[in-house]
mmCIF file of C-alpha atoms and ligand atoms in Angstrom:
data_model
loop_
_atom_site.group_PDB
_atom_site.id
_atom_site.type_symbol
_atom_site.label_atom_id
_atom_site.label_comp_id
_atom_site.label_asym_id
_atom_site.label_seq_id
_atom_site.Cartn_x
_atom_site.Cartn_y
_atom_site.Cartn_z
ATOM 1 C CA UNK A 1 10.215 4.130 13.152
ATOM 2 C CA UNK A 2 9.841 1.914 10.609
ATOM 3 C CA UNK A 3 6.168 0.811 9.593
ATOM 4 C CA UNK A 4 5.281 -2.348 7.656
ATOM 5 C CA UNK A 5 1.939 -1.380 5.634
ATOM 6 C CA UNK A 6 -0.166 -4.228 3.982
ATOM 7 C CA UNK A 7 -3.166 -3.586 2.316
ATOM 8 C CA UNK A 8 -5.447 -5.933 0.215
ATOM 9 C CA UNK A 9 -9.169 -4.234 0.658
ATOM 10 C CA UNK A 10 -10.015 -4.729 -3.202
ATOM 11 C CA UNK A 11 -8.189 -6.370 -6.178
ATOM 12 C CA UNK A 12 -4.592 -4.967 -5.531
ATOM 13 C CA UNK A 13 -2.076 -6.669 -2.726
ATOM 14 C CA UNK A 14 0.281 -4.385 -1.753
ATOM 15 C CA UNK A 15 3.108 -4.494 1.346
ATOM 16 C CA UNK A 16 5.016 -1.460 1.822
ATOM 17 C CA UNK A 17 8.072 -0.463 4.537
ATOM 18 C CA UNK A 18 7.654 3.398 5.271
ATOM 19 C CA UNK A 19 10.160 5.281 7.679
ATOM 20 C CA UNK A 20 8.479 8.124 9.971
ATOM 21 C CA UNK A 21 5.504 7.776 7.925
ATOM 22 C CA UNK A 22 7.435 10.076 5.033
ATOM 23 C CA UNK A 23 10.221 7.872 3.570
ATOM 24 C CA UNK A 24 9.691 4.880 1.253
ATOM 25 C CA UNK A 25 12.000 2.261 1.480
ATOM 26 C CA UNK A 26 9.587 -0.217 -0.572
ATOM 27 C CA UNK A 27 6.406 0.106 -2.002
ATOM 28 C CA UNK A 28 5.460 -3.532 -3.744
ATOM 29 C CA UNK A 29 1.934 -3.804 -5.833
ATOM 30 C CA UNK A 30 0.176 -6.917 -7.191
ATOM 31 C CA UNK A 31 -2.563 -5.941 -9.477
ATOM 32 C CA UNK A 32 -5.084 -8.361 -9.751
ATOM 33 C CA UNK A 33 -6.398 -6.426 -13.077
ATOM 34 C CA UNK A 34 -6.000 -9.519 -15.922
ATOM 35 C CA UNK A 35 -7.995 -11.708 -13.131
ATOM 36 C CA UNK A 36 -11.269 -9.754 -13.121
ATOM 37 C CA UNK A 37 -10.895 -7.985 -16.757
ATOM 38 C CA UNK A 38 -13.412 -10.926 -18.199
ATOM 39 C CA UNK A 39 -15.735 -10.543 -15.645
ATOM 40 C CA UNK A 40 -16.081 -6.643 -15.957
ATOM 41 C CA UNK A 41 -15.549 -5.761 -12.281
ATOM 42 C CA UNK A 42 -14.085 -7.013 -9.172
ATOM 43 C CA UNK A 43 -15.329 -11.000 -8.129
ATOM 44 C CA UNK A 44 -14.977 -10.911 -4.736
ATOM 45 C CA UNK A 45 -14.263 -14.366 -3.888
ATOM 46 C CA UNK A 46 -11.556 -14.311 -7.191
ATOM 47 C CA UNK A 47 -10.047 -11.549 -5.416
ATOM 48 C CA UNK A 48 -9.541 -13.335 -1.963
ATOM 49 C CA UNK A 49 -8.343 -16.452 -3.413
ATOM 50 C CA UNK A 50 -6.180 -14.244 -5.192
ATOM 51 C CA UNK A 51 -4.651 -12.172 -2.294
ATOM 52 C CA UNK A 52 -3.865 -15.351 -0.458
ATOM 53 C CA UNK A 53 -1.194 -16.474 -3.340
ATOM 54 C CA UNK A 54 0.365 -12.806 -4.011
ATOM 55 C CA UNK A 55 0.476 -11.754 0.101
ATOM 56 C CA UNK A 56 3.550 -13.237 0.994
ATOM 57 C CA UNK A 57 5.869 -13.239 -2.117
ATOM 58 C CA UNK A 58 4.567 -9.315 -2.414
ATOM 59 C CA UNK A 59 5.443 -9.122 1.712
ATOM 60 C CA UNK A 60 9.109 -10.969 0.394
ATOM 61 C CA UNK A 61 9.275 -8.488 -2.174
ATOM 62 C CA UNK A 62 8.799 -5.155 -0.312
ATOM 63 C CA UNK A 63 11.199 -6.875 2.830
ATOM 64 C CA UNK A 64 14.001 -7.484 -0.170
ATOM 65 C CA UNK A 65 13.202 -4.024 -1.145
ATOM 66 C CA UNK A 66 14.440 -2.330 1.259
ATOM 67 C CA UNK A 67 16.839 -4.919 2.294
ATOM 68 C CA UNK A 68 15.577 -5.645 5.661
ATOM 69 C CA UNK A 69 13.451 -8.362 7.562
ATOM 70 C CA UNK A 70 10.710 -8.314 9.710
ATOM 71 C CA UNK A 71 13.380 -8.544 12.984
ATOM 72 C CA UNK A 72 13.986 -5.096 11.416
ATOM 73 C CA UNK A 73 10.141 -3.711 11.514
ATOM 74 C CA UNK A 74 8.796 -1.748 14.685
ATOM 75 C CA UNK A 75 5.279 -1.898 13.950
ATOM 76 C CA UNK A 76 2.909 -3.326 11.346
ATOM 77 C CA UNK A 77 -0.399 -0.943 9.945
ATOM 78 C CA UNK A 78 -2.821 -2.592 7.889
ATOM 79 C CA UNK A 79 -6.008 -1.702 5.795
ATOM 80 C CA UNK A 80 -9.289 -3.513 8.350
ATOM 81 C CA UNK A 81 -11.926 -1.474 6.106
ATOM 82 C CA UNK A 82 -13.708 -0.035 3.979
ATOM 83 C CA UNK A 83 -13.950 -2.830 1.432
ATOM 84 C CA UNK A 84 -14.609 -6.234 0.925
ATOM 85 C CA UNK A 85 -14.513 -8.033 4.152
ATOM 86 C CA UNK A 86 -12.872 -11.553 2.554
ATOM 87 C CA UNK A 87 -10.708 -9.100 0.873
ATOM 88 C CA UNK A 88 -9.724 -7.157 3.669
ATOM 89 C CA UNK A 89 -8.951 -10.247 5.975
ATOM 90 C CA UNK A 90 -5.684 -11.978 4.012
ATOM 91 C CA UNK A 91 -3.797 -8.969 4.707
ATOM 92 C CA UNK A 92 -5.387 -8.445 8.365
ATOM 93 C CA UNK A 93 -4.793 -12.079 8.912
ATOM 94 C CA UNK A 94 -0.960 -11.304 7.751
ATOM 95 C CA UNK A 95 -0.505 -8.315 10.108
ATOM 96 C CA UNK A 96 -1.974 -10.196 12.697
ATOM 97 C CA UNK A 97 0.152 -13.145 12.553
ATOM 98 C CA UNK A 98 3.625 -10.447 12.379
ATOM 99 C CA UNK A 99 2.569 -8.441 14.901
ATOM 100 C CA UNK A 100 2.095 -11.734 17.199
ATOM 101 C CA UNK A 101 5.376 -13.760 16.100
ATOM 102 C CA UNK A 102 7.560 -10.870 16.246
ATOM 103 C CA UNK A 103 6.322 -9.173 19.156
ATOM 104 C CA UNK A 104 5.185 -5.651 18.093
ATOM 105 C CA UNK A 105 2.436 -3.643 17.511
ATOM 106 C CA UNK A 106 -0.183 -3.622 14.961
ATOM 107 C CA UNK A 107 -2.845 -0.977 14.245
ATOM 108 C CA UNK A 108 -5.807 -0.676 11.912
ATOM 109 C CA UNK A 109 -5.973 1.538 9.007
ATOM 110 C CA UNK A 110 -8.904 3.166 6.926
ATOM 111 C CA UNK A 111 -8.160 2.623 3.749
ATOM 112 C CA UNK A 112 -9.263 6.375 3.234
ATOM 113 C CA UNK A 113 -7.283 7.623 6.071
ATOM 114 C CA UNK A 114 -4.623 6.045 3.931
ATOM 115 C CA UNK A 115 -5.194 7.745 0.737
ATOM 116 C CA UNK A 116 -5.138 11.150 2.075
ATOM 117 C CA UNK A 117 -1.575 9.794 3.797
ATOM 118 C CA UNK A 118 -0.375 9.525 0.098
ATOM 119 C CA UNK A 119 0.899 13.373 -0.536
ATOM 120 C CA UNK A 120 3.196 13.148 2.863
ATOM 121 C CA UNK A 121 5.197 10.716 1.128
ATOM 122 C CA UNK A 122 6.401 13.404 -1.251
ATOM 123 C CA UNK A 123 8.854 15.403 -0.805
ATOM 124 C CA UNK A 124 7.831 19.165 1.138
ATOM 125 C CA UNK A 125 5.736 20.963 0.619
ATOM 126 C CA UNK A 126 3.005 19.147 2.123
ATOM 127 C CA UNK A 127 -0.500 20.730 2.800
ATOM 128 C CA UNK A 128 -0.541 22.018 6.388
ATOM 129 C CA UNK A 129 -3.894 21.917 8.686
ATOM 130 C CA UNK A 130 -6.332 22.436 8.173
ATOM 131 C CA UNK A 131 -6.931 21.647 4.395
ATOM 132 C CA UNK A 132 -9.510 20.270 2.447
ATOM 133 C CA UNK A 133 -9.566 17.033 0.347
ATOM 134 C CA UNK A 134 -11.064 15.710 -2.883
ATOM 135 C CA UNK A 135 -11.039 12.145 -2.418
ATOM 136 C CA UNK A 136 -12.266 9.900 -5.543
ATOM 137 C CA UNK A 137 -11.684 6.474 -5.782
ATOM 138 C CA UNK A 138 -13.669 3.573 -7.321
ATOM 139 C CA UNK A 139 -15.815 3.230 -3.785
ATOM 140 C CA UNK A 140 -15.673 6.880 -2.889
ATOM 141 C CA UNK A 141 -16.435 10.422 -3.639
ATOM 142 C CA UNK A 142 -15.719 13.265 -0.551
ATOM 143 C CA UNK A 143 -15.296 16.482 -0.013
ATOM 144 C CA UNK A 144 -13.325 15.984 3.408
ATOM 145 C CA UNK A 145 -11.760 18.730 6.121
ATOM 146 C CA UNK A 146 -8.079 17.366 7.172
ATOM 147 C CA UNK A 147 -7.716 18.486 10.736
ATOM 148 C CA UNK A 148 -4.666 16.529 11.243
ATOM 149 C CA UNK A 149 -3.563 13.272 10.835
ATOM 150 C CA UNK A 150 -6.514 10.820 11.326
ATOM 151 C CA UNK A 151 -8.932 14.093 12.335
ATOM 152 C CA UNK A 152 -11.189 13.590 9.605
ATOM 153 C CA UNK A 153 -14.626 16.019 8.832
ATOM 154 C CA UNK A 154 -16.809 14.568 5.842
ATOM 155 C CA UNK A 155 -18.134 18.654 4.241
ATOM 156 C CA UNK A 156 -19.817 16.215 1.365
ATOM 157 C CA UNK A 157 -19.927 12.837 -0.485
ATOM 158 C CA UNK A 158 -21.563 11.460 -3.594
ATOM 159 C CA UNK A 159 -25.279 10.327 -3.247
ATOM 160 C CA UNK A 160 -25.224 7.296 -5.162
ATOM 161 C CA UNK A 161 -21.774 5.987 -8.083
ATOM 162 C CA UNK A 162 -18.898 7.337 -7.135
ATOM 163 C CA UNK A 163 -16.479 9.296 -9.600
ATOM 164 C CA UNK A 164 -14.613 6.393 -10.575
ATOM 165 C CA UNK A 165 -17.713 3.703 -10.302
ATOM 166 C CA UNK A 166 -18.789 5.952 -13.021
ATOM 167 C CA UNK A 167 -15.881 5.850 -14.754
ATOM 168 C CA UNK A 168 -15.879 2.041 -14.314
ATOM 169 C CA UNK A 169 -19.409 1.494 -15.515
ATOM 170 C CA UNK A 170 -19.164 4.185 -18.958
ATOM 171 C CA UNK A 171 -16.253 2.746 -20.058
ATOM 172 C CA UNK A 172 -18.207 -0.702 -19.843
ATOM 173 C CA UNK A 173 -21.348 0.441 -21.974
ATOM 174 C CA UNK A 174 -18.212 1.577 -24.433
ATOM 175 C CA UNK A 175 -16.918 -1.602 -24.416
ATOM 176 C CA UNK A 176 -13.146 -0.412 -23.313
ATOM 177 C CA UNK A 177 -12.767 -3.275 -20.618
ATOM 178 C CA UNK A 178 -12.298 -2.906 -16.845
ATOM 179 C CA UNK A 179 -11.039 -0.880 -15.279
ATOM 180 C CA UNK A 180 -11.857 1.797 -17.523
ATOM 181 C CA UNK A 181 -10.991 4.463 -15.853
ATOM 182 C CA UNK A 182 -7.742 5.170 -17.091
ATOM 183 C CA UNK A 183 -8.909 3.751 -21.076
ATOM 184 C CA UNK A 184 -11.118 6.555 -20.449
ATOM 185 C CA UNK A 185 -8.797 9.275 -19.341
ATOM 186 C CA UNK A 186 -6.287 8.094 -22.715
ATOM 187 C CA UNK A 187 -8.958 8.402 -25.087
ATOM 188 C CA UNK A 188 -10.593 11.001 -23.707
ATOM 189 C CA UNK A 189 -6.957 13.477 -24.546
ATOM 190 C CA UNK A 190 -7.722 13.351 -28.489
ATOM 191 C CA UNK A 191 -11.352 14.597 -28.203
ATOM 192 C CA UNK A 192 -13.281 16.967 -28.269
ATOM 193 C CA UNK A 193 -14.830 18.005 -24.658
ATOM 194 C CA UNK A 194 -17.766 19.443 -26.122
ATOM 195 C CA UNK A 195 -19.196 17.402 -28.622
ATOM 196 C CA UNK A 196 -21.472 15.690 -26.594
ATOM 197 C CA UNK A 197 -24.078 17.598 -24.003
ATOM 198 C CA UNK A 198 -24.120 15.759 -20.821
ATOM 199 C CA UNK A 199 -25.863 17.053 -17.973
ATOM 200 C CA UNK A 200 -24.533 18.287 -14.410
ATOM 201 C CA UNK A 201 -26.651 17.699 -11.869
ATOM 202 C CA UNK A 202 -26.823 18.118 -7.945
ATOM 203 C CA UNK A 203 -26.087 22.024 -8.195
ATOM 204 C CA UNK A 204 -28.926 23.089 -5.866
ATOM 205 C CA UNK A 205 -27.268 25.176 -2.946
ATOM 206 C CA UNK A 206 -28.673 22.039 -0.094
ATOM 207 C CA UNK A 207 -26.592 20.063 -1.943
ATOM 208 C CA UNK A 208 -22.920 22.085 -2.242
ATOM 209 C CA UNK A 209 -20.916 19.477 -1.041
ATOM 210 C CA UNK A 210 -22.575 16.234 -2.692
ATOM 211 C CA UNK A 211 -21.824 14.919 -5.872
ATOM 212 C CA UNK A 212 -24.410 12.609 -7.899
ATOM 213 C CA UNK A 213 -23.245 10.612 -11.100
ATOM 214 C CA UNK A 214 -25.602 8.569 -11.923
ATOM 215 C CA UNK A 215 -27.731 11.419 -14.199
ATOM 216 C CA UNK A 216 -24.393 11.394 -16.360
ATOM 217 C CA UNK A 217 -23.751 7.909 -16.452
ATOM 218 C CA UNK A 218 -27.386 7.600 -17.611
ATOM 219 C CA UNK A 219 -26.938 10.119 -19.976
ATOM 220 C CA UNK A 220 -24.063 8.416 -21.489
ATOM 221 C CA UNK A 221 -26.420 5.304 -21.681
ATOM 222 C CA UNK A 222 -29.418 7.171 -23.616
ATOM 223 C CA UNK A 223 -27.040 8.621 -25.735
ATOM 224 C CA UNK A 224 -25.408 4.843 -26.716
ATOM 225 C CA UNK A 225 -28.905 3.941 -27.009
ATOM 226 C CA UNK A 226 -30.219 6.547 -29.791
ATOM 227 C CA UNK A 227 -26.650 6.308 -31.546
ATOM 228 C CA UNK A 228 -25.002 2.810 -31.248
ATOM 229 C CA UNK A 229 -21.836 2.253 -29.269
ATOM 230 C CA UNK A 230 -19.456 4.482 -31.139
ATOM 231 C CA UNK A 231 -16.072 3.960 -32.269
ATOM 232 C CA UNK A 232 -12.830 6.083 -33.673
ATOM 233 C CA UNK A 233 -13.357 10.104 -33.582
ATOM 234 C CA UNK A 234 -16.877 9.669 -31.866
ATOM 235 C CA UNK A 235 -15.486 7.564 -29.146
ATOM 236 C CA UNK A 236 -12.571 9.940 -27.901
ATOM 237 C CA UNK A 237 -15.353 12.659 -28.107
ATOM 238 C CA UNK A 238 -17.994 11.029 -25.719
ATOM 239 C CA UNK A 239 -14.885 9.752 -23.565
ATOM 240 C CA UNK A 240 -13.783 13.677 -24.047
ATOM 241 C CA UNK A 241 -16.991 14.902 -22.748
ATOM 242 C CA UNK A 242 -17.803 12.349 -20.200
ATOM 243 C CA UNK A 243 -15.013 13.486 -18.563
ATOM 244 C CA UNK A 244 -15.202 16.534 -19.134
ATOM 245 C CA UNK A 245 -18.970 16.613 -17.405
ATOM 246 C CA UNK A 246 -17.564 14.671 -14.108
ATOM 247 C CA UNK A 247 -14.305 16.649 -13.479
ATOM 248 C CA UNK A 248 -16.221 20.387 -13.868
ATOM 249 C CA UNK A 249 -18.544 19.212 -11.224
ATOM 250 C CA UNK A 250 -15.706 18.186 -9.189
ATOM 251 C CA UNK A 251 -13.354 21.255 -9.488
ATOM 252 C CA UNK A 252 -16.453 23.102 -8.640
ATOM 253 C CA UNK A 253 -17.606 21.567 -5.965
ATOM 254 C CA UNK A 254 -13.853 22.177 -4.782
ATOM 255 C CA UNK A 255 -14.118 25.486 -5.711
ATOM 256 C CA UNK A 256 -17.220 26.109 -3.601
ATOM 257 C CA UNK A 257 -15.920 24.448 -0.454
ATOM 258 C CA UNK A 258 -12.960 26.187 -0.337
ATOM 259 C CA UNK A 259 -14.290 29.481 -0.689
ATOM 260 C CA UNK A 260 -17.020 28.959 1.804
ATOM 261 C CA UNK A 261 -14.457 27.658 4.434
ATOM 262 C CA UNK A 262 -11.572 29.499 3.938
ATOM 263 C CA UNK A 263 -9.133 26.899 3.000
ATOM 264 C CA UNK A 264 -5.968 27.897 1.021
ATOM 265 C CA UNK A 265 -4.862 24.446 0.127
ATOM 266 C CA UNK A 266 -6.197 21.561 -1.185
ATOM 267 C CA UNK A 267 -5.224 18.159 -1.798
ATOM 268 C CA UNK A 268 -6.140 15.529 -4.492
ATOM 269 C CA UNK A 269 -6.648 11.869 -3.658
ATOM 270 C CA UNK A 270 -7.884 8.405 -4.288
ATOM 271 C CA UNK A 271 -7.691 6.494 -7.818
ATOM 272 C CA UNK A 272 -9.636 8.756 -9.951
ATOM 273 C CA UNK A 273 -6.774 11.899 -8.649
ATOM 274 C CA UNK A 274 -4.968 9.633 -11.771
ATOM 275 C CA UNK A 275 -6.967 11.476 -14.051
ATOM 276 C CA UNK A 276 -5.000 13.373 -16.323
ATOM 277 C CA UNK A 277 -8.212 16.115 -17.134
ATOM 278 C CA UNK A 278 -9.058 16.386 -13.516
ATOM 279 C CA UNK A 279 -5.337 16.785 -12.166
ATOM 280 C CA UNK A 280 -5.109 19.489 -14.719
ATOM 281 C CA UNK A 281 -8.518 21.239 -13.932
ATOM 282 C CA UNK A 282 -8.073 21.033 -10.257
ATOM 283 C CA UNK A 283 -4.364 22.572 -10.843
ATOM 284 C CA UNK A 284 -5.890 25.579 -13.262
ATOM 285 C CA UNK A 285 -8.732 26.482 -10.542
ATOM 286 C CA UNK A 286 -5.928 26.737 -7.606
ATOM 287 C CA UNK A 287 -4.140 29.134 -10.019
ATOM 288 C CA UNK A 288 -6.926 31.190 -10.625
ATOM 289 C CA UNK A 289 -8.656 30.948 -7.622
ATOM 290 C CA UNK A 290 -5.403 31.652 -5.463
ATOM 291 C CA UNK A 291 -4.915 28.133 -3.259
ATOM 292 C CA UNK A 292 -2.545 25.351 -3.316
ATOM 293 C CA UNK A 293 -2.804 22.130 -4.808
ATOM 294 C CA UNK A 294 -1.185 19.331 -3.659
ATOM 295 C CA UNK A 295 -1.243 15.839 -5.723
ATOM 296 C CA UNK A 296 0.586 12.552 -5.273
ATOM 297 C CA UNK A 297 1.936 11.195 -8.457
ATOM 298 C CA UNK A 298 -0.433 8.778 -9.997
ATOM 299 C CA UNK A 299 0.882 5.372 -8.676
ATOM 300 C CA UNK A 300 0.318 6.573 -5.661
ATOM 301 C CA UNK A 301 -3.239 7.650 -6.121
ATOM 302 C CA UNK A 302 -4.508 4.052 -6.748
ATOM 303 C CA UNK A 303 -4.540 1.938 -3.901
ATOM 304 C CA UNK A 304 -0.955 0.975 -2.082
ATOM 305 C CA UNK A 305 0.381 0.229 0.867
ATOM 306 C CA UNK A 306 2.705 2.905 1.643
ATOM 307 C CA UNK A 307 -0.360 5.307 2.236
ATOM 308 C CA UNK A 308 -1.406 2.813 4.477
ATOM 309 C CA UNK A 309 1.980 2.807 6.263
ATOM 310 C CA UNK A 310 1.963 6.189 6.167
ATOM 311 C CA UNK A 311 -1.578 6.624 8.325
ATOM 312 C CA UNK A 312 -0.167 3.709 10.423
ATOM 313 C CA UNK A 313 3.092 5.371 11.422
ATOM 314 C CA UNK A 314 1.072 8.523 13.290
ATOM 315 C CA UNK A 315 -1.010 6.380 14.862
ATOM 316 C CA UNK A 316 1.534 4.317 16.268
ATOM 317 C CA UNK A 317 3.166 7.213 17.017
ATOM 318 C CA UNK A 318 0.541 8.816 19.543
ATOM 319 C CA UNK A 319 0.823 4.825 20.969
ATOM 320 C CA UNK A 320 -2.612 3.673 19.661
ATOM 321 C CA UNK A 321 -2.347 -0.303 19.325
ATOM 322 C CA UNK A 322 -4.855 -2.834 18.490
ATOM 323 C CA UNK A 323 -5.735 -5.954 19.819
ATOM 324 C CA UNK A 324 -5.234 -9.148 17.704
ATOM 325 C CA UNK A 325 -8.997 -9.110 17.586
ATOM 326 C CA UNK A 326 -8.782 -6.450 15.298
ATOM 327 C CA UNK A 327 -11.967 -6.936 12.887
ATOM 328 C CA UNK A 328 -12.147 -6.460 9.450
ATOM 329 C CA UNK A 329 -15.318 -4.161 8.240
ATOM 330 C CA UNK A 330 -16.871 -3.256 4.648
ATOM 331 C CA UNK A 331 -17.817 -0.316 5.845
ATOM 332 C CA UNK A 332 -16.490 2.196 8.071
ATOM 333 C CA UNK A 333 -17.016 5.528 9.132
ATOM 334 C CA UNK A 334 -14.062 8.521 8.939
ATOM 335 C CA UNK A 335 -11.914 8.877 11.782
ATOM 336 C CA UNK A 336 -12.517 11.916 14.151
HETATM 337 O O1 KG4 B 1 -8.344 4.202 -5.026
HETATM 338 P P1 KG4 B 1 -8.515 3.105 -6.014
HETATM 339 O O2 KG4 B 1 -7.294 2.471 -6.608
HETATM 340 O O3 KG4 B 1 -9.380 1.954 -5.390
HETATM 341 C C1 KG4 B 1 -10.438 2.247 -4.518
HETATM 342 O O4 KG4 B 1 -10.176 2.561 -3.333
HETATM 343 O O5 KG4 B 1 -11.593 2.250 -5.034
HETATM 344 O O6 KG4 B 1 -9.453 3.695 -7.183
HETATM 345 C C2 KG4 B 1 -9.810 2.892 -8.265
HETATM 346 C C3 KG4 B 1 -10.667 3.708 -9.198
HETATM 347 C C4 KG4 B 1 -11.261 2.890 -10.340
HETATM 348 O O7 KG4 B 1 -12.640 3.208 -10.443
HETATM 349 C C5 KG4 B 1 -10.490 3.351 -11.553
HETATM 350 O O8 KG4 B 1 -11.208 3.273 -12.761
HETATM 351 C C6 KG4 B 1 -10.194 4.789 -11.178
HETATM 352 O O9 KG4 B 1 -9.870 4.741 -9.814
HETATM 353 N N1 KG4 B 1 -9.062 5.334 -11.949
HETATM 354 C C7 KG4 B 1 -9.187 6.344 -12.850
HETATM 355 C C8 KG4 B 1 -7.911 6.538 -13.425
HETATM 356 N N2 KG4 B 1 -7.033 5.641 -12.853
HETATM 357 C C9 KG4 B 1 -7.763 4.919 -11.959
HETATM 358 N N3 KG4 B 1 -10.274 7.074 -13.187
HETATM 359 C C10 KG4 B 1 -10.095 8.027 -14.126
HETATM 360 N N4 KG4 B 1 -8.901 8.261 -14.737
HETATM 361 C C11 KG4 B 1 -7.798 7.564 -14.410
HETATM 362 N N5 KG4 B 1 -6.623 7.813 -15.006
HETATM 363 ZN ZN1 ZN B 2 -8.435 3.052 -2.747
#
């Protein structure tokens, strides 16, 4: 079956053809990153305007991709939430007028669903059932049980920023431009972990599963604040131990939840699984620890649509189908 995915739920448009929800045939991107670099974050209404230009040459692009056209596509899956609802709606609209002109079905994806799609696209092994998941994106931290496809159990999520909103908002106060995840994770490789004493919070045993990061974030803030925004050596150190601070909690966290439940694989997910420090750490701690570790390669961590496809394809599969209807939503809860 082949599966058209299109997904535009923050600043990236992206159109994808996927075949049994494991082969790529195109995988098309449109970063959106020089539009809301001055602004420091994502304007939402920049961002719409900005997925109706790119959504159809970036749907011509992924068709010419593969060499096919849409006579050629069985179904259509696309991102209707989380994320920003004028955001979400050029490439719902899209699906929906597809799915209506060429006479097939069209389902709704979660856009987290879809990141936890990304490690089937690689080749075997995959991570079989059930397994847990350490999702971190820009609008999400979760510790997650994978059931099966779409059978989703939330073990534990981040009380207030998540891991790469924290990312996002350090590497402002350091002046490294949005998004600063990945300036963070590049400077971050030439210093020195410990040199600055951040702390790690949420370890009380109620809290096992949750992740806070505002305490380092504000940490990081204080410590700008007593010594000035640094620069050279003393920047790749605080990037270092920034880092450093956020992906120990998370490998622990992991650690914890996968001894309590048993689990004896793992997979890594989301935009902040691009980390270099946290792929690494996660990796180490399934080698000593004795589970797998499973980790899409980092273009596929950040948002895309063949993830999207991906979820799509297995729930077209089992014949779910939406109505034209379909609704997009900012928020959404995990499917069961
Ligand atoms: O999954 P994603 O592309 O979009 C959302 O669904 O939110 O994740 C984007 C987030 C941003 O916060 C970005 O700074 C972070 O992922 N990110 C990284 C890296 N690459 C992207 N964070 C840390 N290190 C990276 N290499
Ligand atoms: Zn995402």
């Amino acid at each position: 079956m082949l599966v058209l995915g299109l997904e535009s739920s923050c600043d990236e448009t992206a159109a994808a053809v996927v075949e049994d929800g494991r082969r790529v045939l195109a995988d098309v991107v449109a970063s959106q990153v020089k539009v809301h670099a001055r602004y420091g974050g994502v304007v939402p209404e920049l961002a719409s305007r900005h997925h109706v230009v790119n959504v159809v040459p970036v749907l011509d692009a992924a068709l010419a991709e593969a060499r096919l056209t849409l006579d050629d596509i069985d179904g259509v899956a696309v991102t209707n939430g989380p994320g920003l609802v004028t955001a979400l709606l050029i490439a719902l609209q899209t699906a929906k007028a597809i799915a209506y002109a060429k006479g097939i079905p069209i389902v709704g994806v979660n856009h987290l669903e879809g990141h936890l799609n990304a490690v089937y696209l690689e080749p075997e092994p995959h991570p079989a059932f059930p397994h847990l998941a350490l999702l971190v994106s820009g609008g999400h931290s979760s510790l997650i049980r994978v059931d099966g496809f779409g059978a989703l159990v939330e073990l534990g999520a981040t009380r207030d920023d998540a891991a790469g909103e924290a990312f996002d908002k350090v590497a402002k106060m350091l002046r490294l431009g949005y998004p600063g995840g990945v300036q963070i994770d590049r400077l971050a490789v030439d210093g020195d972990p410990a040199a600055v004493s951040l702390p790690r919070l949420m370890t009380k045993p109620e809290t096992a599963y949750d992740f806070s990061f505002s305490g380092v974030k504000t940490a990081v803030l204080n410590h700008i604040r007593a010594n000035g925004v640094p620069e050279g050596q003393a920047l790749r150190d605080l990037c270092a131990s920034f880092q450093a601070t956020v992906v120990e909690v998370l490998v622990r966290k992991t650690r914890a939840a996968v001894e309590a439940f048993g689990f004896d694989s793992v997979q890594l997910a989301g935009g902040v699984a691009a980390n270099s420090g946290l792929r690494a750490a996660l990796r180490a701690a399934g080698a000593a620890a004795g589970f797998h570790v499973f980790i899409p390669p980092p273009r596929r961590c950040t948002d895309n649509a063949a993830m999207i496809a991906a979820a799509g394809y297995h729930r077209l599969a089992a014949g779910e189908r939406a109505p034209l209807e379909l609704e997009a939503t900012s928020s959404m809860p995990l499917p069961t």
